[in-house]
């Protein structure tokens, strides 16, 4: 039997990178001798994160369009032509059976070129509101794996499969890792742990909130793990103490979820999917600065089914401490939220996506 070859492309943020890695890991588990290549955008975080988990990656000279007139925008046509040309060379040399895109700048030119060369392509869309790259690519893609219902207005209905989002398989059973997590993060086993997640790059408004409310939070006799994002680490590392751990990025997400009693999080698609699987009480703070306010829509699908609480950025100053303290003191409410959010999990998403990929091989 010929050896399978797969190219995966997705990046810019952890929300695009980790689904691609999860898909690659599942393919590798089924076909240990398969060959894998990732394609990312030069200078973006995938160029570090992908090699860290053992996969080879090539970078394209590509970036997104800015909303205002900038030199970056003037260079965009040149970068696009360069990336299409380089994508063609990569595809000709590697000869993949299937190309898989999980969103982000680099997946655009790569999948566009794969479509032109009649190489089967699969798109994995994480959000309730797709980005422009995937909307454009969907016309020629063979399969589109989605995480939310009712996306017919964006994608051809006959190509769509509702799978959910791929998540790291080490999140499936975190109950058994609580002790290991407490040791790993050097936590006090008798105190509740509050986990703050601002996404891989960080969230300015969430960081401002935690800075402002930190004394109030700590007065509840809790400890805090605060993932502030790499853009903000230098600004917030001064808050590191015995009770507060500030980090740019958390590598062991399985252990940090195992340690957490309450989670305060942005509502990016991957975070929402992971939080459904780990089943912890969550307060979502959606980012309003994303296309079509899709984070609010992501969070609302959970809140409407009584699986989480949500605060908009405009409500934080007046309501955060009230909502946080009442949740912390109400173990019945915590249990109810945990139970309800867990029922919304789609833990087999990665396997289902790989099943669809293999139908094209």
PDB file of C-alpha atoms in Angstrom, residues 26-248:
ATOM      1  CA  UNK A  26      -5.487  11.262  14.879  1.00  0.00           C
ATOM      2  CA  UNK A  27      -4.297  10.569  11.312  1.00  0.00           C
ATOM      3  CA  UNK A  28      -0.890   9.538  12.672  1.00  0.00           C
ATOM      4  CA  UNK A  29      -2.501   7.188  15.208  1.00  0.00           C
ATOM      5  CA  UNK A  30      -4.281   5.416  12.339  1.00  0.00           C
ATOM      6  CA  UNK A  31      -1.397   5.547   9.846  1.00  0.00           C
ATOM      7  CA  UNK A  32       1.915   5.593  11.772  1.00  0.00           C
ATOM      8  CA  UNK A  33       3.984   5.594   8.582  1.00  0.00           C
ATOM      9  CA  UNK A  34       2.102   8.497   6.938  1.00  0.00           C
ATOM     10  CA  UNK A  35       4.022  11.674   6.087  1.00  0.00           C
ATOM     11  CA  UNK A  36       2.906  15.073   7.392  1.00  0.00           C
ATOM     12  CA  UNK A  37       3.749  18.629   6.489  1.00  0.00           C
ATOM     13  CA  UNK A  38       2.312  21.794   8.028  1.00  0.00           C
ATOM     14  CA  UNK A  39       2.215  25.100   6.176  1.00  0.00           C
ATOM     15  CA  UNK A  40       1.955  28.312   8.197  1.00  0.00           C
ATOM     16  CA  UNK A  41       2.516  32.043   7.970  1.00  0.00           C
ATOM     17  CA  UNK A  42       6.098  33.211   8.597  1.00  0.00           C
ATOM     18  CA  UNK A  43       6.502  35.061  11.920  1.00  0.00           C
ATOM     19  CA  UNK A  44       3.249  33.625  13.327  1.00  0.00           C
ATOM     20  CA  UNK A  45       3.050  31.369  16.385  1.00  0.00           C
ATOM     21  CA  UNK A  46       2.556  28.150  14.387  1.00  0.00           C
ATOM     22  CA  UNK A  47       6.230  28.362  13.341  1.00  0.00           C
ATOM     23  CA  UNK A  48       7.145  27.598  16.998  1.00  0.00           C
ATOM     24  CA  UNK A  49       4.168  25.571  18.207  1.00  0.00           C
ATOM     25  CA  UNK A  50       4.070  22.965  15.416  1.00  0.00           C
ATOM     26  CA  UNK A  51       7.757  21.864  15.646  1.00  0.00           C
ATOM     27  CA  UNK A  52       7.340  21.656  19.456  1.00  0.00           C
ATOM     28  CA  UNK A  53       4.901  18.765  18.961  1.00  0.00           C
ATOM     29  CA  UNK A  54       7.125  17.033  16.414  1.00  0.00           C
ATOM     30  CA  UNK A  55       5.823  18.069  12.988  1.00  0.00           C
ATOM     31  CA  UNK A  56       7.717  19.764  10.150  1.00  0.00           C
ATOM     32  CA  UNK A  57       6.413  23.170   9.001  1.00  0.00           C
ATOM     33  CA  UNK A  58       7.107  25.508   6.075  1.00  0.00           C
ATOM     34  CA  UNK A  59       6.269  29.208   6.219  1.00  0.00           C
ATOM     35  CA  UNK A  60       4.584  31.419   3.613  1.00  0.00           C
ATOM     36  CA  UNK A  61       5.134  35.171   3.370  1.00  0.00           C
ATOM     37  CA  UNK A  62       1.502  36.106   3.970  1.00  0.00           C
ATOM     38  CA  UNK A  63      -0.533  38.269   6.345  1.00  0.00           C
ATOM     39  CA  UNK A  64      -4.134  39.414   6.566  1.00  0.00           C
ATOM     40  CA  UNK A  65      -5.508  42.694   5.301  1.00  0.00           C
ATOM     41  CA  UNK A  66      -5.602  45.500   7.882  1.00  0.00           C
ATOM     42  CA  UNK A  67      -8.815  47.505   8.286  1.00  0.00           C
ATOM     43  CA  UNK A  68      -6.982  50.773   7.649  1.00  0.00           C
ATOM     44  CA  UNK A  69      -4.591  51.929   4.943  1.00  0.00           C
ATOM     45  CA  UNK A  70      -1.118  50.583   5.813  1.00  0.00           C
ATOM     46  CA  UNK A  71       2.091  49.489   4.136  1.00  0.00           C
ATOM     47  CA  UNK A  72       1.050  45.903   4.973  1.00  0.00           C
ATOM     48  CA  UNK A  73      -2.026  46.341   2.766  1.00  0.00           C
ATOM     49  CA  UNK A  74       0.053  47.764  -0.074  1.00  0.00           C
ATOM     50  CA  UNK A  75       2.276  44.653   0.108  1.00  0.00           C
ATOM     51  CA  UNK A  76      -0.671  42.248   0.242  1.00  0.00           C
ATOM     52  CA  UNK A  77      -0.942  41.540  -3.541  1.00  0.00           C
ATOM     53  CA  UNK A  78       2.811  40.838  -3.723  1.00  0.00           C
ATOM     54  CA  UNK A  79       2.658  38.563  -0.661  1.00  0.00           C
ATOM     55  CA  UNK A  80      -0.358  36.732  -2.082  1.00  0.00           C
ATOM     56  CA  UNK A  81       1.308  36.060  -5.455  1.00  0.00           C
ATOM     57  CA  UNK A  82       4.503  34.949  -3.678  1.00  0.00           C
ATOM     58  CA  UNK A  83       2.511  32.620  -1.376  1.00  0.00           C
ATOM     59  CA  UNK A  84       0.524  31.093  -4.256  1.00  0.00           C
ATOM     60  CA  UNK A  85       3.769  30.417  -6.144  1.00  0.00           C
ATOM     61  CA  UNK A  86       5.438  28.908  -3.062  1.00  0.00           C
ATOM     62  CA  UNK A  87       2.309  26.845  -2.293  1.00  0.00           C
ATOM     63  CA  UNK A  88       2.443  25.395  -5.801  1.00  0.00           C
ATOM     64  CA  UNK A  89       6.090  24.388  -5.285  1.00  0.00           C
ATOM     65  CA  UNK A  90       5.311  22.782  -1.908  1.00  0.00           C
ATOM     66  CA  UNK A  91       2.372  20.814  -3.368  1.00  0.00           C
ATOM     67  CA  UNK A  92       4.388  19.649  -6.404  1.00  0.00           C
ATOM     68  CA  UNK A  93       7.278  18.473  -4.219  1.00  0.00           C
ATOM     69  CA  UNK A  94       5.301  16.858  -1.384  1.00  0.00           C
ATOM     70  CA  UNK A  95       2.454  15.393  -3.499  1.00  0.00           C
ATOM     71  CA  UNK A  96      -0.181  15.131  -0.713  1.00  0.00           C
ATOM     72  CA  UNK A  97      -3.226  12.855  -0.918  1.00  0.00           C
ATOM     73  CA  UNK A  98      -5.352  15.493   0.850  1.00  0.00           C
ATOM     74  CA  UNK A  99      -4.841  19.089   2.010  1.00  0.00           C
ATOM     75  CA  UNK A 100      -6.608  20.137   5.227  1.00  0.00           C
ATOM     76  CA  UNK A 101      -7.194  23.782   6.191  1.00  0.00           C
ATOM     77  CA  UNK A 102      -8.264  24.962   9.636  1.00  0.00           C
ATOM     78  CA  UNK A 103      -8.337  28.703   8.922  1.00  0.00           C
ATOM     79  CA  UNK A 104      -5.796  31.512   9.214  1.00  0.00           C
ATOM     80  CA  UNK A 105      -3.794  33.424   6.607  1.00  0.00           C
ATOM     81  CA  UNK A 106      -1.621  30.635   5.220  1.00  0.00           C
ATOM     82  CA  UNK A 107      -4.478  28.225   4.536  1.00  0.00           C
ATOM     83  CA  UNK A 108      -5.889  30.627   1.902  1.00  0.00           C
ATOM     84  CA  UNK A 109      -3.207  30.474  -0.806  1.00  0.00           C
ATOM     85  CA  UNK A 110      -2.312  26.849  -0.018  1.00  0.00           C
ATOM     86  CA  UNK A 111      -5.853  25.460  -0.373  1.00  0.00           C
ATOM     87  CA  UNK A 112      -6.591  27.752  -3.317  1.00  0.00           C
ATOM     88  CA  UNK A 113      -3.593  26.295  -5.154  1.00  0.00           C
ATOM     89  CA  UNK A 114      -4.533  22.736  -4.134  1.00  0.00           C
ATOM     90  CA  UNK A 115      -8.014  23.311  -5.595  1.00  0.00           C
ATOM     91  CA  UNK A 116      -6.468  24.582  -8.848  1.00  0.00           C
ATOM     92  CA  UNK A 117      -4.266  21.469  -8.982  1.00  0.00           C
ATOM     93  CA  UNK A 118      -7.252  19.130  -8.331  1.00  0.00           C
ATOM     94  CA  UNK A 119      -5.865  17.886  -5.007  1.00  0.00           C
ATOM     95  CA  UNK A 120      -8.731  17.029  -2.591  1.00  0.00           C
ATOM     96  CA  UNK A 121      -9.236  19.643   0.140  1.00  0.00           C
ATOM     97  CA  UNK A 122     -11.050  19.617   3.477  1.00  0.00           C
ATOM     98  CA  UNK A 123     -11.930  22.751   5.443  1.00  0.00           C
ATOM     99  CA  UNK A 124     -12.518  22.654   9.183  1.00  0.00           C
ATOM    100  CA  UNK A 125     -14.474  25.722  10.338  1.00  0.00           C
ATOM    101  CA  UNK A 126     -14.428  26.287  14.102  1.00  0.00           C
ATOM    102  CA  UNK A 127     -16.746  29.271  14.462  1.00  0.00           C
ATOM    103  CA  UNK A 128     -20.445  30.027  14.310  1.00  0.00           C
ATOM    104  CA  UNK A 129     -19.508  32.791  11.846  1.00  0.00           C
ATOM    105  CA  UNK A 130     -16.873  31.729   9.271  1.00  0.00           C
ATOM    106  CA  UNK A 131     -13.892  33.866   8.338  1.00  0.00           C
ATOM    107  CA  UNK A 132     -13.456  35.236   4.824  1.00  0.00           C
ATOM    108  CA  UNK A 133     -10.711  32.701   3.939  1.00  0.00           C
ATOM    109  CA  UNK A 134     -12.926  29.667   4.501  1.00  0.00           C
ATOM    110  CA  UNK A 135     -15.935  31.298   2.820  1.00  0.00           C
ATOM    111  CA  UNK A 136     -13.880  31.819  -0.353  1.00  0.00           C
ATOM    112  CA  UNK A 137     -12.306  28.338  -0.226  1.00  0.00           C
ATOM    113  CA  UNK A 138     -15.609  26.546   0.395  1.00  0.00           C
ATOM    114  CA  UNK A 139     -16.731  26.878  -3.233  1.00  0.00           C
ATOM    115  CA  UNK A 140     -14.056  24.429  -4.407  1.00  0.00           C
ATOM    116  CA  UNK A 141     -13.472  22.366  -1.238  1.00  0.00           C
ATOM    117  CA  UNK A 142     -14.518  18.691  -1.225  1.00  0.00           C
ATOM    118  CA  UNK A 143     -15.707  18.610   2.396  1.00  0.00           C
ATOM    119  CA  UNK A 144     -16.448  21.258   5.029  1.00  0.00           C
ATOM    120  CA  UNK A 145     -16.471  20.074   8.656  1.00  0.00           C
ATOM    121  CA  UNK A 146     -18.363  22.524  10.878  1.00  0.00           C
ATOM    122  CA  UNK A 147     -18.899  22.917  14.630  1.00  0.00           C
ATOM    123  CA  UNK A 148     -22.239  24.757  14.548  1.00  0.00           C
ATOM    124  CA  UNK A 149     -25.578  24.203  12.869  1.00  0.00           C
ATOM    125  CA  UNK A 150     -27.250  26.544  10.360  1.00  0.00           C
ATOM    126  CA  UNK A 151     -24.187  27.554   8.326  1.00  0.00           C
ATOM    127  CA  UNK A 152     -25.970  26.989   4.974  1.00  0.00           C
ATOM    128  CA  UNK A 153     -25.911  30.731   4.252  1.00  0.00           C
ATOM    129  CA  UNK A 154     -22.094  30.613   4.161  1.00  0.00           C
ATOM    130  CA  UNK A 155     -21.261  27.167   2.766  1.00  0.00           C
ATOM    131  CA  UNK A 156     -22.708  24.761   0.167  1.00  0.00           C
ATOM    132  CA  UNK A 157     -25.084  22.525   2.135  1.00  0.00           C
ATOM    133  CA  UNK A 158     -24.153  19.286   0.325  1.00  0.00           C
ATOM    134  CA  UNK A 159     -20.480  19.591   1.378  1.00  0.00           C
ATOM    135  CA  UNK A 160     -21.081  20.337   5.082  1.00  0.00           C
ATOM    136  CA  UNK A 161     -20.770  17.792   7.895  1.00  0.00           C
ATOM    137  CA  UNK A 162     -21.522  18.728  11.510  1.00  0.00           C
ATOM    138  CA  UNK A 163     -18.605  17.264  13.480  1.00  0.00           C
ATOM    139  CA  UNK A 164     -17.795  19.735  16.261  1.00  0.00           C
ATOM    140  CA  UNK A 165     -14.295  21.091  16.822  1.00  0.00           C
ATOM    141  CA  UNK A 166     -11.202  18.903  17.203  1.00  0.00           C
ATOM    142  CA  UNK A 167      -9.808  19.123  20.712  1.00  0.00           C
ATOM    143  CA  UNK A 168      -6.717  17.724  22.348  1.00  0.00           C
ATOM    144  CA  UNK A 169      -7.414  14.116  23.289  1.00  0.00           C
ATOM    145  CA  UNK A 170      -5.640  14.579  26.626  1.00  0.00           C
ATOM    146  CA  UNK A 171      -8.657  16.674  27.736  1.00  0.00           C
ATOM    147  CA  UNK A 172     -11.071  13.749  27.570  1.00  0.00           C
ATOM    148  CA  UNK A 173     -10.312  12.442  31.069  1.00  0.00           C
ATOM    149  CA  UNK A 174      -9.055  15.240  33.286  1.00  0.00           C
ATOM    150  CA  UNK A 175     -10.796  14.017  36.462  1.00  0.00           C
ATOM    151  CA  UNK A 176      -7.960  11.567  37.076  1.00  0.00           C
ATOM    152  CA  UNK A 177      -5.297  14.315  36.758  1.00  0.00           C
ATOM    153  CA  UNK A 178      -6.303  16.629  39.630  1.00  0.00           C
ATOM    154  CA  UNK A 179      -3.478  15.536  41.970  1.00  0.00           C
ATOM    155  CA  UNK A 180      -0.861  15.729  39.226  1.00  0.00           C
ATOM    156  CA  UNK A 181      -2.171  19.190  38.292  1.00  0.00           C
ATOM    157  CA  UNK A 182      -1.915  20.506  41.861  1.00  0.00           C
ATOM    158  CA  UNK A 183       1.711  19.343  42.030  1.00  0.00           C
ATOM    159  CA  UNK A 184       2.581  20.607  38.539  1.00  0.00           C
ATOM    160  CA  UNK A 185       1.348  24.145  39.273  1.00  0.00           C
ATOM    161  CA  UNK A 186       2.453  23.991  42.923  1.00  0.00           C
ATOM    162  CA  UNK A 187      -1.054  24.804  44.184  1.00  0.00           C
ATOM    163  CA  UNK A 188      -2.667  24.641  47.621  1.00  0.00           C
ATOM    164  CA  UNK A 189      -4.996  21.614  47.533  1.00  0.00           C
ATOM    165  CA  UNK A 190      -7.303  23.230  50.109  1.00  0.00           C
ATOM    166  CA  UNK A 191      -8.006  26.344  48.052  1.00  0.00           C
ATOM    167  CA  UNK A 192     -10.203  26.790  44.990  1.00  0.00           C
ATOM    168  CA  UNK A 193      -8.389  27.660  41.776  1.00  0.00           C
ATOM    169  CA  UNK A 194      -9.626  30.336  39.379  1.00  0.00           C
ATOM    170  CA  UNK A 195      -8.329  29.993  35.815  1.00  0.00           C
ATOM    171  CA  UNK A 196      -8.294  33.058  33.557  1.00  0.00           C
ATOM    172  CA  UNK A 197      -7.917  32.441  29.800  1.00  0.00           C
ATOM    173  CA  UNK A 198      -7.513  35.310  27.347  1.00  0.00           C
ATOM    174  CA  UNK A 199      -6.647  33.244  24.273  1.00  0.00           C
ATOM    175  CA  UNK A 200      -3.182  32.484  22.917  1.00  0.00           C
ATOM    176  CA  UNK A 201      -2.325  36.116  22.119  1.00  0.00           C
ATOM    177  CA  UNK A 202      -4.098  37.547  25.155  1.00  0.00           C
ATOM    178  CA  UNK A 203      -7.102  39.831  25.698  1.00  0.00           C
ATOM    179  CA  UNK A 204      -6.516  43.426  26.775  1.00  0.00           C
ATOM    180  CA  UNK A 205      -9.956  43.953  28.336  1.00  0.00           C
ATOM    181  CA  UNK A 206      -9.848  40.685  30.303  1.00  0.00           C
ATOM    182  CA  UNK A 207      -6.371  41.552  31.601  1.00  0.00           C
ATOM    183  CA  UNK A 208      -7.534  45.026  32.665  1.00  0.00           C
ATOM    184  CA  UNK A 209     -10.464  43.428  34.479  1.00  0.00           C
ATOM    185  CA  UNK A 210      -8.314  40.912  36.390  1.00  0.00           C
ATOM    186  CA  UNK A 211      -5.787  43.615  37.313  1.00  0.00           C
ATOM    187  CA  UNK A 212      -8.592  45.825  38.640  1.00  0.00           C
ATOM    188  CA  UNK A 213     -10.429  43.016  40.488  1.00  0.00           C
ATOM    189  CA  UNK A 214      -7.419  40.994  41.680  1.00  0.00           C
ATOM    190  CA  UNK A 215      -7.652  42.065  45.331  1.00  0.00           C
ATOM    191  CA  UNK A 216     -11.385  41.317  45.383  1.00  0.00           C
ATOM    192  CA  UNK A 217     -10.820  37.883  43.824  1.00  0.00           C
ATOM    193  CA  UNK A 218      -8.021  37.001  46.256  1.00  0.00           C
ATOM    194  CA  UNK A 219     -10.119  38.172  49.234  1.00  0.00           C
ATOM    195  CA  UNK A 220     -12.317  35.107  48.515  1.00  0.00           C
ATOM    196  CA  UNK A 221      -9.416  32.866  49.637  1.00  0.00           C
ATOM    197  CA  UNK A 222      -8.696  31.477  46.155  1.00  0.00           C
ATOM    198  CA  UNK A 223      -5.572  31.063  44.016  1.00  0.00           C
ATOM    199  CA  UNK A 224      -5.365  32.304  40.434  1.00  0.00           C
ATOM    200  CA  UNK A 225      -3.738  30.988  37.259  1.00  0.00           C
ATOM    201  CA  UNK A 226      -3.805  33.927  34.848  1.00  0.00           C
ATOM    202  CA  UNK A 227      -2.915  33.292  31.208  1.00  0.00           C
ATOM    203  CA  UNK A 228      -2.479  36.873  30.014  1.00  0.00           C
ATOM    204  CA  UNK A 229      -1.135  36.136  26.503  1.00  0.00           C
ATOM    205  CA  UNK A 230       2.284  36.759  25.012  1.00  0.00           C
ATOM    206  CA  UNK A 231       1.452  40.340  23.984  1.00  0.00           C
ATOM    207  CA  UNK A 232       0.820  41.333  27.608  1.00  0.00           C
ATOM    208  CA  UNK A 233       3.163  39.180  29.701  1.00  0.00           C
ATOM    209  CA  UNK A 234       5.796  41.871  30.301  1.00  0.00           C
ATOM    210  CA  UNK A 235       3.080  44.205  31.588  1.00  0.00           C
ATOM    211  CA  UNK A 236       1.458  41.749  34.016  1.00  0.00           C
ATOM    212  CA  UNK A 237       4.258  39.466  35.224  1.00  0.00           C
ATOM    213  CA  UNK A 238       4.704  41.806  38.232  1.00  0.00           C
ATOM    214  CA  UNK A 239       1.566  40.217  39.743  1.00  0.00           C
ATOM    215  CA  UNK A 240       3.247  36.814  40.105  1.00  0.00           C
ATOM    216  CA  UNK A 241       3.049  35.741  43.766  1.00  0.00           C
ATOM    217  CA  UNK A 242       2.305  32.732  45.928  1.00  0.00           C
ATOM    218  CA  UNK A 243      -1.401  33.117  45.147  1.00  0.00           C
ATOM    219  CA  UNK A 244      -1.175  34.293  41.520  1.00  0.00           C
ATOM    220  CA  UNK A 245       0.612  32.630  38.601  1.00  0.00           C
ATOM    221  CA  UNK A 246       0.840  34.822  35.524  1.00  0.00           C
ATOM    222  CA  UNK A 247       1.918  33.176  32.274  1.00  0.00           C
ATOM    223  CA  UNK A 248       2.066  34.147  28.614  1.00  0.00           C
TER     224      UNK A 248
END
